[in-house]
JSON list of C-alpha atoms in Angstrom, two decimals:
[
{"chain": "A", "resi": 1, "resn": "UNK", "atom": "CA", "xyz": [91.23, 73.40, -138.53]},
{"chain": "A", "resi": 2, "resn": "UNK", "atom": "CA", "xyz": [94.16, 71.40, -137.30]},
{"chain": "A", "resi": 3, "resn": "UNK", "atom": "CA", "xyz": [95.77, 72.07, -133.62]},
{"chain": "A", "resi": 4, "resn": "UNK", "atom": "CA", "xyz": [99.20, 73.64, -134.08]},
{"chain": "A", "resi": 5, "resn": "UNK", "atom": "CA", "xyz": [101.67, 72.17, -131.97]},
{"chain": "A", "resi": 6, "resn": "UNK", "atom": "CA", "xyz": [105.42, 73.25, -130.88]},
{"chain": "A", "resi": 7, "resn": "UNK", "atom": "CA", "xyz": [108.24, 72.22, -128.90]},
{"chain": "A", "resi": 8, "resn": "UNK", "atom": "CA", "xyz": [108.92, 73.74, -125.71]},
{"chain": "A", "resi": 9, "resn": "UNK", "atom": "CA", "xyz": [111.33, 73.15, -122.82]},
{"chain": "A", "resi": 10, "resn": "UNK", "atom": "CA", "xyz": [111.06, 74.06, -119.32]},
{"chain": "A", "resi": 11, "resn": "UNK", "atom": "CA", "xyz": [113.80, 74.42, -116.76]},
{"chain": "A", "resi": 12, "resn": "UNK", "atom": "CA", "xyz": [112.79, 74.59, -113.18]},
{"chain": "A", "resi": 13, "resn": "UNK", "atom": "CA", "xyz": [114.54, 74.87, -109.80]},
{"chain": "A", "resi": 14, "resn": "UNK", "atom": "CA", "xyz": [113.29, 72.88, -106.71]},
{"chain": "A", "resi": 15, "resn": "UNK", "atom": "CA", "xyz": [114.54, 73.92, -103.15]},
{"chain": "A", "resi": 16, "resn": "UNK", "atom": "CA", "xyz": [116.62, 71.14, -102.03]},
{"chain": "A", "resi": 17, "resn": "UNK", "atom": "CA", "xyz": [115.96, 71.60, -98.28]},
{"chain": "A", "resi": 18, "resn": "UNK", "atom": "CA", "xyz": [112.42, 69.83, -99.05]},
{"chain": "A", "resi": 19, "resn": "UNK", "atom": "CA", "xyz": [114.28, 66.33, -99.05]},
{"chain": "A", "resi": 20, "resn": "UNK", "atom": "CA", "xyz": [115.10, 63.84, -101.79]},
{"chain": "A", "resi": 21, "resn": "UNK", "atom": "CA", "xyz": [111.65, 62.10, -101.60]},
{"chain": "A", "resi": 22, "resn": "UNK", "atom": "CA", "xyz": [109.78, 65.65, -101.98]},
{"chain": "A", "resi": 23, "resn": "UNK", "atom": "CA", "xyz": [112.00, 66.70, -104.64]},
{"chain": "A", "resi": 24, "resn": "UNK", "atom": "CA", "xyz": [111.60, 63.30, -106.41]},
{"chain": "A", "resi": 25, "resn": "UNK", "atom": "CA", "xyz": [107.88, 63.59, -106.06]},
{"chain": "A", "resi": 26, "resn": "UNK", "atom": "CA", "xyz": [107.72, 67.14, -107.40]},
{"chain": "A", "resi": 27, "resn": "UNK", "atom": "CA", "xyz": [109.58, 65.92, -110.64]},
{"chain": "A", "resi": 28, "resn": "UNK", "atom": "CA", "xyz": [107.23, 63.30, -111.06]},
{"chain": "A", "resi": 29, "resn": "UNK", "atom": "CA", "xyz": [104.04, 65.41, -110.68]},
{"chain": "A", "resi": 30, "resn": "UNK", "atom": "CA", "xyz": [105.24, 67.87, -113.32]},
{"chain": "A", "resi": 31, "resn": "UNK", "atom": "CA", "xyz": [106.26, 64.85, -115.66]},
{"chain": "A", "resi": 32, "resn": "UNK", "atom": "CA", "xyz": [102.55, 63.49, -115.16]},
{"chain": "A", "resi": 33, "resn": "UNK", "atom": "CA", "xyz": [101.17, 66.74, -115.89]},
{"chain": "A", "resi": 34, "resn": "UNK", "atom": "CA", "xyz": [103.09, 67.20, -119.07]},
{"chain": "A", "resi": 35, "resn": "UNK", "atom": "CA", "xyz": [102.13, 63.47, -120.24]},
{"chain": "A", "resi": 36, "resn": "UNK", "atom": "CA", "xyz": [98.57, 64.29, -119.71]},
{"chain": "A", "resi": 37, "resn": "UNK", "atom": "CA", "xyz": [98.55, 67.30, -121.92]},
{"chain": "A", "resi": 38, "resn": "UNK", "atom": "CA", "xyz": [101.33, 66.93, -124.20]},
{"chain": "A", "resi": 39, "resn": "UNK", "atom": "CA", "xyz": [103.20, 64.24, -126.03]},
{"chain": "A", "resi": 40, "resn": "UNK", "atom": "CA", "xyz": [107.14, 63.42, -126.38]},
{"chain": "A", "resi": 41, "resn": "UNK", "atom": "CA", "xyz": [107.91, 64.10, -123.01]},
{"chain": "A", "resi": 42, "resn": "UNK", "atom": "CA", "xyz": [111.58, 63.98, -121.88]},
{"chain": "A", "resi": 43, "resn": "UNK", "atom": "CA", "xyz": [112.73, 64.70, -118.20]},
{"chain": "A", "resi": 44, "resn": "UNK", "atom": "CA", "xyz": [116.54, 65.42, -117.45]},
{"chain": "A", "resi": 45, "resn": "UNK", "atom": "CA", "xyz": [117.53, 65.87, -113.83]},
{"chain": "A", "resi": 46, "resn": "UNK", "atom": "CA", "xyz": [120.74, 68.05, -113.65]},
{"chain": "A", "resi": 47, "resn": "UNK", "atom": "CA", "xyz": [120.72, 67.65, -109.82]},
{"chain": "A", "resi": 48, "resn": "UNK", "atom": "CA", "xyz": [121.86, 69.94, -107.07]},
{"chain": "A", "resi": 49, "resn": "UNK", "atom": "CA", "xyz": [123.88, 72.89, -108.30]},
{"chain": "A", "resi": 50, "resn": "UNK", "atom": "CA", "xyz": [124.96, 76.22, -106.77]},
{"chain": "A", "resi": 51, "resn": "UNK", "atom": "CA", "xyz": [122.89, 79.06, -107.56]},
{"chain": "A", "resi": 52, "resn": "UNK", "atom": "CA", "xyz": [124.29, 82.11, -109.45]},
{"chain": "A", "resi": 53, "resn": "UNK", "atom": "CA", "xyz": [122.70, 84.32, -106.95]},
{"chain": "A", "resi": 54, "resn": "UNK", "atom": "CA", "xyz": [120.76, 83.57, -103.64]},
{"chain": "A", "resi": 55, "resn": "UNK", "atom": "CA", "xyz": [116.90, 83.34, -103.97]},
{"chain": "A", "resi": 56, "resn": "UNK", "atom": "CA", "xyz": [115.19, 83.53, -100.70]},
{"chain": "A", "resi": 57, "resn": "UNK", "atom": "CA", "xyz": [118.61, 83.30, -98.87]},
{"chain": "A", "resi": 58, "resn": "UNK", "atom": "CA", "xyz": [119.13, 79.88, -100.68]},
{"chain": "A", "resi": 59, "resn": "UNK", "atom": "CA", "xyz": [122.37, 79.27, -102.48]},
{"chain": "A", "resi": 60, "resn": "UNK", "atom": "CA", "xyz": [121.52, 75.73, -103.98]},
{"chain": "A", "resi": 61, "resn": "UNK", "atom": "CA", "xyz": [118.74, 74.41, -105.95]},
{"chain": "A", "resi": 62, "resn": "UNK", "atom": "CA", "xyz": [117.80, 70.98, -107.75]},
{"chain": "A", "resi": 63, "resn": "UNK", "atom": "CA", "xyz": [117.75, 71.67, -111.47]},
{"chain": "A", "resi": 64, "resn": "UNK", "atom": "CA", "xyz": [115.31, 69.97, -113.94]},
{"chain": "A", "resi": 65, "resn": "UNK", "atom": "CA", "xyz": [115.05, 70.21, -117.57]},
{"chain": "A", "resi": 66, "resn": "UNK", "atom": "CA", "xyz": [111.80, 68.81, -119.39]},
{"chain": "A", "resi": 67, "resn": "UNK", "atom": "CA", "xyz": [111.04, 68.83, -122.96]},
{"chain": "A", "resi": 68, "resn": "UNK", "atom": "CA", "xyz": [107.70, 68.24, -124.51]},
{"chain": "A", "resi": 69, "resn": "UNK", "atom": "CA", "xyz": [105.47, 69.00, -127.62]},
{"chain": "A", "resi": 70, "resn": "UNK", "atom": "CA", "xyz": [101.93, 70.59, -127.14]},
{"chain": "A", "resi": 71, "resn": "UNK", "atom": "CA", "xyz": [99.62, 73.22, -128.26]},
{"chain": "A", "resi": 72, "resn": "UNK", "atom": "CA", "xyz": [100.06, 76.75, -127.08]},
{"chain": "A", "resi": 73, "resn": "UNK", "atom": "CA", "xyz": [97.53, 76.40, -124.12]},
{"chain": "A", "resi": 74, "resn": "UNK", "atom": "CA", "xyz": [99.57, 73.92, -121.98]},
{"chain": "A", "resi": 75, "resn": "UNK", "atom": "CA", "xyz": [102.58, 76.07, -121.43]},
{"chain": "A", "resi": 76, "resn": "UNK", "atom": "CA", "xyz": [100.47, 78.77, -119.86]},
{"chain": "A", "resi": 77, "resn": "UNK", "atom": "CA", "xyz": [98.76, 76.24, -117.41]},
{"chain": "A", "resi": 78, "resn": "UNK", "atom": "CA", "xyz": [102.32, 74.80, -116.58]},
{"chain": "A", "resi": 79, "resn": "UNK", "atom": "CA", "xyz": [103.57, 78.28, -115.86]},
{"chain": "A", "resi": 80, "resn": "UNK", "atom": "CA", "xyz": [100.69, 78.93, -113.39]},
{"chain": "A", "resi": 81, "resn": "UNK", "atom": "CA", "xyz": [101.09, 75.56, -111.80]},
{"chain": "A", "resi": 82, "resn": "UNK", "atom": "CA", "xyz": [104.74, 76.03, -111.40]},
{"chain": "A", "resi": 83, "resn": "UNK", "atom": "CA", "xyz": [104.25, 79.46, -109.97]},
{"chain": "A", "resi": 84, "resn": "UNK", "atom": "CA", "xyz": [101.86, 78.38, -107.25]},
{"chain": "A", "resi": 85, "resn": "UNK", "atom": "CA", "xyz": [103.55, 75.03, -106.18]},
{"chain": "A", "resi": 86, "resn": "UNK", "atom": "CA", "xyz": [105.54, 75.20, -102.96]},
{"chain": "A", "resi": 87, "resn": "UNK", "atom": "CA", "xyz": [109.38, 74.57, -103.24]},
{"chain": "A", "resi": 88, "resn": "UNK", "atom": "CA", "xyz": [109.89, 75.81, -106.78]},
{"chain": "A", "resi": 89, "resn": "UNK", "atom": "CA", "xyz": [112.39, 78.64, -106.50]},
{"chain": "A", "resi": 90, "resn": "UNK", "atom": "CA", "xyz": [112.44, 79.65, -110.41]},
{"chain": "A", "resi": 91, "resn": "UNK", "atom": "CA", "xyz": [111.17, 78.32, -113.67]},
{"chain": "A", "resi": 92, "resn": "UNK", "atom": "CA", "xyz": [111.38, 79.47, -117.48]},
{"chain": "A", "resi": 93, "resn": "UNK", "atom": "CA", "xyz": [109.61, 78.00, -120.27]},
{"chain": "A", "resi": 94, "resn": "UNK", "atom": "CA", "xyz": [111.03, 78.51, -123.81]},
{"chain": "A", "resi": 95, "resn": "UNK", "atom": "CA", "xyz": [109.31, 77.64, -127.22]},
{"chain": "A", "resi": 96, "resn": "UNK", "atom": "CA", "xyz": [111.72, 75.97, -129.66]},
{"chain": "A", "resi": 97, "resn": "UNK", "atom": "CA", "xyz": [109.57, 76.24, -132.59]},
{"chain": "A", "resi": 98, "resn": "UNK", "atom": "CA", "xyz": [107.70, 73.58, -134.68]}
]
């Protein structure tokens, strides 16, 4: 049986108080993780933006959009890793379909 792959997008917000080097390292960490488990990885950094509402008393965040194609198991693992990584304020993974 062939593996079913779908297109996914994830947006995550990094705490800019970590510093530019730590933000860049976090983006690279998730890009590398996606490249290991999926294909067609595109990363688009939106940069530092004001949040719609305060999260943990923070009013700004560094936004990152990442698109990739993978099977259905990887987004679950990515969501788990995003949840336990220090400095990630929020994240959302969306399946765009095949």
